[in-house]
Amino acid sequence: MVELTYLNLSGASFSGKIPPQLGNLTKLDALDLSFNWLITNGDVEWISQLSTLKFLGLSYIDFSKASNLMQVLTSLPLLSSLRLRYCRLQNIHCFSLSSFNYSSFLSRIQLLDLSQNQLSGPIPKAFQNMTSLKYLYLSSNQFTAIFEGGISTFIGNNCGLKELDLSWNSDLGGDVFGSHMNESMGCSGHDFQVLKFEGTSLRTKIPVDWLGKFKNLKSIDLRKSGIYGPIPASLGNLSSLEYLDLSSNALIGVIPSSIGRLFNLRELNLKENRLEEVGDECFIQLANLKVLDISRNLLKSILTEAAFANLSELHSLSIGHNELLSLDMKPNWIPPFQLTWLAAGSCVSCFGSQFPQWLQTQKSLEDLVLSNMSISSAIPTWLTLQNLTTLDLSHNQMVGPLFTAIVDQMPNLKNLFLKDNRINDSLLSSLCKLKNLFNLDLSNNRLSGMVQGCLLTPNLYFLDLSSNNFSGTFPYSHGNLSNIRQLYLRNNNFEGSVPIVLKNSKYLDVLDLEGNKFSGNIPTWVGNNLGTLVFLRLRGNFFNGTIPSTLCKLTNLQMLDLAHNQLQGRIPPNLNNFNRMTRRETYGYYLECRNTNLDNEEFCFGGEESVVQHIKSSDFNYSMTQLKSLMVNIDLSKNYLVGFIPSEIILLKGLFGLNLSHNNLTGTIPTGIGEMEALESLDLSFNRLSGPIPRSISELNTLGVLKLSHNNLSGEIPREGHLSTFNEVSSFDNNPYLCGEPLPMKCAIENPSEPPLKNIDNLDQEDDKWEKRLLYIMIVLGYIVGFWAVVGTLILKKSWRNAYFKFVDEVNYKVHAAMQWSVEMLKGRICFRK
C-alpha cells in the first residue's frame, strides 16, 4: 500500500517483532503502533525511510536496545508529533545528541510525550529551544530538577505552549517555578491551559500571582505535591478554570469565598488537607460543578441548603471525615441535583443518627457511603434505590434483622459493607437474591447459624464473615468461589476441614481462618492449587498432621501463620521458595482498587480490612494497606514440631518476624541467622535447642524482640553490636549451660567461643548409662550365639541329637527323683516337728 498516508494500529493487541517492511510506506503522514505487544531488537533504521511523517506513535514498545533511536527520529524533516510513552528510555537514548538535526528537531516539535520512562537528573537545557512546542508530557520519570529559570522562563518564552505535565517525578523540587515569576513574559498573549505537578516535591506555596498571568488556564493539578499554607483568594481570578485539584497537601485555614467566582469550574478537589472553615458562598454560584470533594479536612462549619441551591450539575459529593462539619437541611428539602456518588463517612454531625430524608429524591444514586455516623435506625422503607450498586454502612449502631429490607429496596447491589454493627440477623440466605454481589463484609456483628452455599457464587470477590457466631461446616456442595480474592472467617465456630470449596480458587490472595474449630490435616491442594496466596492464617484451630511441603510452592506468600494448632513432624526445608520473603525490599501485597465514578477517588475493597498479627510478643492490628509492605512473617509457634531448624531459613532476607517457640525443635540455631537482615522479632523460646548462640545475631540491627529462653543453649552470650542492647534476663533464662551478661551466671572459661563443660556428675551418669547399654547388648548377643550353637548342631548331627535327647531324659528322671526325695524329706521333718 505504497500510497497509504495514514495508518493507525494502536491498541489492536498485535504481538511479535515490528516488520521493517513498514519502511516501504514512504508517503505516510501518520503512523501509530502504540499500546500493542510489539518488540524490537534495536532495529529502527526502517523509520528513517518515512521522510513524510508528521505524527509517530510508538508508546509501550521497548526501545532500550535501540541506541540510535533519536538519531533516526531527528532525521525525519517533517516530524512534529512524537509519542514515546513507556518505552524504557534512558538519558543515553534522548539527551546525548548535539548535532544540528537534534536542535532543528527540538525547534519544530509541537507534541512530545516521554512519560513513564527512566529519564533522570535535571531536565536538559535543550528543552528551552523548543519554541514551537504545544504539548510536553514528562510524567512518571526520575527528574530531580528543572533547568535554570524554572518553568516560569520556559513557559514565558514558549508562547504556543498549552499543556505541561511533570507529574509523578517524586524527587522533582527546589526552585521549580523559578525566581523570575514576577518578570514580564516574552509573549503578548499566552494560551497556556493545563499544568500538572501532582506527585512531586514542590514544597512551596501556590504561586498564584504567576498563575494569574495565564488567563486561559483550564486545569491545575497539584495533588500530592507538598504545597502548603493558605489557599490564596486571588485564585478566584482564574475565570477559565474548569479543573482544580489541590488534594493531599498541607493547606490550612479557610476555603476562600473567591472560589465561588470560578463559574466554569467542573471539578474541585480539596480533600486531605488541614482546612478548617468553609461557607455557603464558596459553592453557591458554581452552576457547572460536577464533582466536589472537601473530605478529610478539619472543617467545623455549617453548610445550609443555600450552598447547594444552584448545583444542578453536581453528581459526586464527598464530605466525609470532617467530624465537626454540619449540614443544616430541612426535612422536606428537595436538592437541585441527582447524585450518583455520595460519601459522608465519619461526618458524624452531618445527618445525626438518621438517614437524611432528602436521599429519597436521589433516583440515580449508585454509591452511598454512610459509615461511622452513629446511625442506629433501621433501613427506612422510603429509601428505595434501584440503581444503587455500593452501600457502606460500616461502623454504625444498627441492630436487628435488615437483610430482607436491603435486598428488596436495593436489588442491584454489588458491594455491601455492614462491618462493625450490632446486627443479629440469621437470614443470611436472603442475600442470595443479590445475584451480582461482588464484595460482602459482615464482620464484627452478632450473626449466627450456618452459612448457605447459595451465597458462594463465582461473582464473589471479597467475603468477610469474621468475628460473628457462625457455626457448622463451611458449605462445599453448592458453592463456587472460583473468583474469590480475599476470604476472612476468623473468630467464629466453624468446624470441619479447610473449606474444599476453595480448591479451585486460583486467584485467592488472603485466607484467614484464625480462631475456629477447623481440624484435620492441612490439605496438599492448598499449596498445589492456590498459587496466588499472599496471606495464609490458620492460627488457633485444631489442625494436626505434618506441615505439607507443598506449601512451599506458594512463591508469593508474605505471611504464614500456623500457630496454636496440633501440627507435628518437621518444618519443610525448602522455605527459600517463598520468593517474597527472600527479598529485602519487597514490593508488598498489591491491593486491587477500582475507580469509582468519581474520577479522583479510589475505593479499595479490603483497604480497611485488618489482620491481627502476633509479633514482638504482642497482638497488633494491621490494615491491609499497611500489610502491603510492612508485614512479612512466619509463625509456627505452639505446635508439636520436631527436628532441626532448616538451614534454608537464613535465605529469607525479607522476613520481619519469625516465631518457632513452644515446640520440640532440637539441634542448633543456624549460624548464618545474621543474614536475615530484616528481622525485627525472633522467638525460639521453649524448645530443646542446644549449642552456642551464633555470634551473627549481633548483626541484626533492626531486631527489637529476641527470645531464646527455655532451651539447652550453652556457652557465653555474645555481646557484640546490637546484641549488647538486650539486657533483659527473660531473653535468655532457663538455659542451664548459658552464661554471661545479662544472666547472673558468670562464664568460668576464658575463651568465649567454647561452650562450658558439663559438670562431672552429669558426665559420670552418662558414662554409667553407656556401660549398662553395652552390658545388655553383650548378654543378648551371647544368648543368641549360645542358642544357635546348640540348636544348629542338633539339627545337623542326628547321632548327637539322639544322644542329647537320651541325656535330657536321664537328667529329667534324676531331677524328678530328687524332687520326690526332697518332698518326702520335707514331710518327714514336718511330722518330726509336730
Tab-separated table of C-alpha atoms in Angstrom, residues 522-758:
chain	number	residue	atom	x	y	z
A	522	ILE	CA	-3.705	-29.144	56.051
A	523	PRO	CA	-4.563	-30.404	52.556
A	524	THR	CA	-1.841	-30.548	49.929
A	525	TRP	CA	-4.095	-28.769	47.422
A	526	VAL	CA	-3.591	-25.511	49.357
A	527	GLY	CA	-0.047	-25.362	48.036
A	528	ASN	CA	-0.765	-27.001	44.695
A	529	ASN	CA	-3.856	-25.003	43.691
A	530	LEU	CA	-3.782	-21.641	45.499
A	531	GLY	CA	-0.683	-20.273	43.794
A	532	THR	CA	-1.566	-16.596	44.308
A	533	LEU	CA	-1.850	-16.762	48.121
A	534	VAL	CA	-0.127	-13.899	49.912
A	535	PHE	CA	-1.567	-14.276	53.441
A	536	LEU	CA	-2.320	-17.711	54.928
A	537	ARG	CA	-3.564	-17.696	58.527
A	538	LEU	CA	-4.761	-20.960	60.092
A	539	ARG	CA	-3.910	-19.901	63.626
A	540	GLY	CA	-5.862	-21.112	66.656
A	541	ASN	CA	-7.574	-24.207	65.264
A	542	PHE	CA	-7.181	-27.980	65.685
A	543	PHE	CA	-5.167	-28.839	62.600
A	544	ASN	CA	-2.916	-31.873	63.002
A	545	GLY	CA	-0.540	-33.964	60.935
A	546	THR	CA	2.553	-32.523	59.317
A	547	ILE	CA	3.059	-29.220	57.529
A	548	PRO	CA	2.746	-30.230	53.855
A	549	SER	CA	5.850	-29.438	51.823
A	550	THR	CA	3.533	-28.251	49.031
A	551	LEU	CA	3.002	-25.030	50.987
A	552	CYS	CA	6.467	-24.033	49.819
A	553	LYS	CA	5.072	-23.793	46.289
A	554	LEU	CA	3.316	-20.584	47.357
A	555	THR	CA	6.033	-18.314	45.969
A	556	ASN	CA	4.012	-15.135	46.646
A	557	LEU	CA	3.438	-15.929	50.319
A	558	GLN	CA	4.144	-12.986	52.586
A	559	MET	CA	2.553	-14.197	55.833
A	560	LEU	CA	2.378	-17.802	57.069
A	561	ASP	CA	0.669	-18.226	60.436
A	562	LEU	CA	0.003	-21.799	61.602
A	563	ALA	CA	0.426	-21.135	65.327
A	564	HIS	CA	-1.688	-22.657	68.131
A	565	ASN	CA	-2.556	-25.919	66.399
A	566	GLN	CA	-1.535	-29.567	66.856
A	567	LEU	CA	0.891	-29.885	63.973
A	568	GLN	CA	3.662	-32.476	64.187
A	569	GLY	CA	6.735	-33.520	62.258
A	570	ARG	CA	9.466	-31.366	60.812
A	571	ILE	CA	9.495	-27.881	59.295
A	572	PRO	CA	9.665	-28.238	55.491
A	573	PRO	CA	13.215	-27.474	54.329
A	574	ASN	CA	12.513	-25.633	51.059
A	575	LEU	CA	11.446	-22.363	52.681
A	576	ASN	CA	13.563	-20.393	50.234
A	577	ASN	CA	10.796	-20.948	47.656
A	578	PHE	CA	8.919	-18.105	49.362
A	579	ASN	CA	10.222	-15.541	46.892
A	580	ARG	CA	8.622	-12.535	48.596
A	581	MET	CA	10.329	-13.429	51.854
A	582	THR	CA	13.760	-13.731	50.267
A	583	ARG	CA	13.802	-10.103	49.094
A	584	ARG	CA	14.990	-7.407	51.477
A	585	GLU	CA	12.872	-4.770	49.738
A	586	THR	CA	9.552	-6.355	48.979
A	587	TYR	CA	7.043	-4.735	46.706
A	588	GLY	CA	4.429	-5.921	49.147
A	589	TYR	CA	0.898	-7.049	48.669
A	590	TYR	CA	-0.878	-5.466	45.736
A	591	LEU	CA	-4.300	-4.336	46.908
A	592	GLU	CA	-6.619	-4.059	43.968
A	593	CYS	CA	-8.816	-0.992	43.720
A	594	ARG	CA	-11.473	0.033	41.291
A	595	ASN	CA	-12.082	3.538	40.050
A	596	THR	CA	-15.457	4.893	41.006
A	597	ASN	CA	-17.462	7.338	39.038
A	598	LEU	CA	-15.555	9.974	40.984
A	599	ASP	CA	-12.531	10.480	38.762
A	600	ASN	CA	-10.146	11.358	41.555
A	601	GLU	CA	-11.407	8.805	44.062
A	602	GLU	CA	-10.476	5.179	44.510
A	603	PHE	CA	-12.449	2.675	46.530
A	604	CYS	CA	-10.149	-0.106	47.704
A	605	PHE	CA	-12.090	-3.167	48.759
A	606	GLY	CA	-10.400	-4.605	51.795
A	607	GLY	CA	-8.437	-1.388	52.299
A	608	GLU	CA	-9.859	-1.002	55.806
A	609	GLU	CA	-9.745	-4.733	56.497
A	610	SER	CA	-7.425	-5.542	59.365
A	611	VAL	CA	-5.412	-8.625	60.255
A	612	VAL	CA	-4.413	-9.326	63.838
A	613	GLN	CA	-0.793	-10.439	63.825
A	614	HIS	CA	1.095	-11.697	66.843
A	615	ILE	CA	4.584	-10.269	66.598
A	616	LYS	CA	7.035	-8.722	69.056
A	617	SER	CA	5.221	-10.568	71.859
A	618	SER	CA	2.019	-8.600	71.263
A	619	ASP	CA	-1.072	-8.609	69.085
A	620	PHE	CA	-1.195	-5.826	66.511
A	621	ASN	CA	-3.947	-4.802	64.123
A	622	TYR	CA	-2.531	-4.207	60.653
A	623	SER	CA	-4.749	-2.788	57.939
A	624	MET	CA	-4.467	-4.424	54.550
A	625	THR	CA	-2.980	-1.188	53.261
A	626	GLN	CA	-0.188	-1.410	55.872
A	627	LEU	CA	0.322	-5.086	55.164
A	628	LYS	CA	1.183	-4.274	51.568
A	629	SER	CA	4.744	-3.548	52.559
A	630	LEU	CA	5.147	-3.806	56.331
A	631	MET	CA	4.438	-7.397	57.279
A	632	VAL	CA	6.436	-10.431	56.188
A	633	ASN	CA	6.057	-13.024	58.904
A	634	ILE	CA	6.252	-16.748	59.753
A	635	ASP	CA	4.618	-18.005	62.957
A	636	LEU	CA	4.631	-21.748	63.703
A	637	SER	CA	4.550	-21.452	67.499
A	638	LYS	CA	2.666	-23.644	69.978
A	639	ASN	CA	2.605	-26.847	67.964
A	640	TYR	CA	4.452	-30.174	68.340
A	641	LEU	CA	7.108	-29.690	65.678
A	642	VAL	CA	10.368	-31.649	65.956
A	643	GLY	CA	13.724	-31.800	64.238
A	644	PHE	CA	16.184	-29.097	63.280
A	645	ILE	CA	15.509	-25.538	62.151
A	646	PRO	CA	16.087	-25.766	58.370
A	647	SER	CA	19.285	-24.017	57.320
A	648	GLU	CA	17.418	-22.626	54.282
A	649	ILE	CA	15.565	-20.279	56.614
A	650	ILE	CA	18.501	-17.848	56.587
A	651	LEU	CA	17.739	-17.116	52.919
A	652	LEU	CA	14.539	-15.306	53.946
A	653	LYS	CA	16.211	-11.900	53.972
A	654	GLY	CA	12.884	-10.054	53.777
A	655	LEU	CA	11.369	-11.729	56.845
A	656	PHE	CA	10.310	-9.286	59.582
A	657	GLY	CA	9.105	-11.774	62.174
A	658	LEU	CA	9.974	-15.416	62.945
A	659	ASN	CA	8.279	-17.300	65.779
A	660	LEU	CA	9.040	-21.005	66.288
A	661	SER	CA	8.510	-21.024	70.056
A	662	HIS	CA	6.749	-23.682	72.158
A	663	ASN	CA	7.670	-26.673	70.000
A	664	ASN	CA	10.110	-29.576	70.386
A	665	LEU	CA	12.793	-28.381	67.999
A	666	THR	CA	16.322	-29.697	68.506
A	667	GLY	CA	19.755	-29.029	67.084
A	668	THR	CA	21.437	-25.648	66.904
A	669	ILE	CA	20.396	-22.174	65.834
A	670	PRO	CA	21.581	-21.718	62.211
A	671	THR	CA	24.967	-19.998	62.330
A	672	GLY	CA	24.106	-17.689	59.424
A	673	ILE	CA	20.968	-16.303	61.022
A	674	GLY	CA	22.572	-12.856	60.968
A	675	GLU	CA	21.962	-12.784	57.214
A	676	MET	CA	18.231	-12.333	57.876
A	677	GLU	CA	18.824	-8.621	57.950
A	678	ALA	CA	15.170	-7.521	58.048
A	679	LEU	CA	14.297	-9.435	61.253
A	680	GLU	CA	12.577	-7.310	63.875
A	681	SER	CA	11.272	-10.148	66.049
A	682	LEU	CA	12.855	-13.565	66.711
A	683	ASP	CA	11.280	-16.025	69.145
A	684	LEU	CA	12.825	-19.506	69.507
A	685	SER	CA	11.931	-19.981	73.187
A	686	PHE	CA	10.512	-23.137	74.786
A	687	ASN	CA	12.243	-25.668	72.560
A	688	ARG	CA	15.180	-28.070	73.018
A	689	LEU	CA	17.777	-26.180	71.022
A	690	SER	CA	21.404	-26.662	72.010
A	691	GLY	CA	24.838	-25.315	71.208
A	692	PRO	CA	26.060	-21.717	71.336
A	693	ILE	CA	24.152	-18.593	70.356
A	694	PRO	CA	25.509	-17.663	66.895
A	695	ARG	CA	27.570	-14.501	67.013
A	696	SER	CA	25.971	-13.407	63.746
A	697	ILE	CA	22.774	-12.488	65.638
A	698	SER	CA	24.599	-9.322	66.683
A	699	GLU	CA	24.398	-8.207	63.041
A	700	LEU	CA	20.571	-7.982	63.153
A	701	ASN	CA	20.451	-4.226	63.650
A	702	THR	CA	16.659	-3.978	63.315
A	703	LEU	CA	15.928	-6.645	65.922
A	704	GLY	CA	13.514	-5.375	68.563
A	705	VAL	CA	12.441	-8.600	70.280
A	706	LEU	CA	14.693	-11.597	70.971
A	707	LYS	CA	13.513	-14.650	72.927
A	708	LEU	CA	15.821	-17.658	73.350
A	709	SER	CA	14.743	-18.753	76.838
A	710	HIS	CA	13.823	-22.300	77.935
A	711	ASN	CA	16.258	-24.218	75.718
A	712	ASN	CA	19.556	-26.072	76.226
A	713	LEU	CA	21.818	-23.393	74.764
A	714	SER	CA	25.372	-23.249	76.030
A	715	GLY	CA	28.379	-21.001	76.084
A	716	GLU	CA	28.751	-17.290	76.589
A	717	ILE	CA	26.076	-14.887	75.338
A	718	PRO	CA	27.606	-12.721	72.571
A	719	ARG	CA	27.560	-9.035	73.436
A	720	GLU	CA	28.808	-7.511	70.201
A	721	GLY	CA	26.923	-4.933	68.195
A	722	HIS	CA	23.161	-4.704	68.519
A	723	LEU	CA	23.026	-7.768	70.762
A	724	SER	CA	24.533	-5.700	73.583
A	725	THR	CA	21.214	-3.806	73.857
A	726	PHE	CA	19.305	-6.885	75.037
A	727	ASN	CA	19.683	-6.611	78.806
A	728	GLU	CA	16.534	-8.470	79.868
A	729	VAL	CA	17.217	-11.786	81.602
A	730	SER	CA	13.952	-13.114	80.158
A	731	SER	CA	15.512	-13.206	76.689
A	732	PHE	CA	17.990	-15.912	77.750
A	733	ASP	CA	16.931	-17.517	81.059
A	734	ASN	CA	16.321	-21.228	81.657
A	735	ASN	CA	19.261	-22.305	79.525
A	736	PRO	CA	21.273	-24.241	82.197
A	737	TYR	CA	24.591	-24.089	80.306
A	738	LEU	CA	24.370	-20.458	79.163
A	739	CYS	CA	26.464	-17.841	80.905
A	740	GLY	CA	27.461	-14.192	80.758
A	741	GLU	CA	25.524	-10.955	80.865
A	742	PRO	CA	22.687	-10.341	81.375
A	743	LEU	CA	22.421	-13.713	83.184
A	744	PRO	CA	23.721	-13.911	86.758
A	745	MET	CA	25.866	-16.974	85.899
A	746	LYS	CA	29.420	-15.927	85.063
A	747	CYS	CA	31.471	-17.800	82.498
A	748	ALA	CA	34.307	-19.845	84.019
A	749	ILE	CA	36.297	-20.197	80.800
A	750	GLU	CA	38.449	-17.598	79.116
A	751	ASN	CA	37.620	-18.494	75.544
A	752	PRO	CA	34.041	-17.348	74.996
A	753	SER	CA	33.781	-19.226	71.730
A	754	GLU	CA	33.933	-22.613	73.533
A	755	PRO	CA	30.832	-23.863	75.355
A	756	PRO	CA	31.344	-24.541	79.102
A	757	LEU	CA	31.970	-28.151	80.136
A	758	LYS	CA	29.165	-30.101	81.698
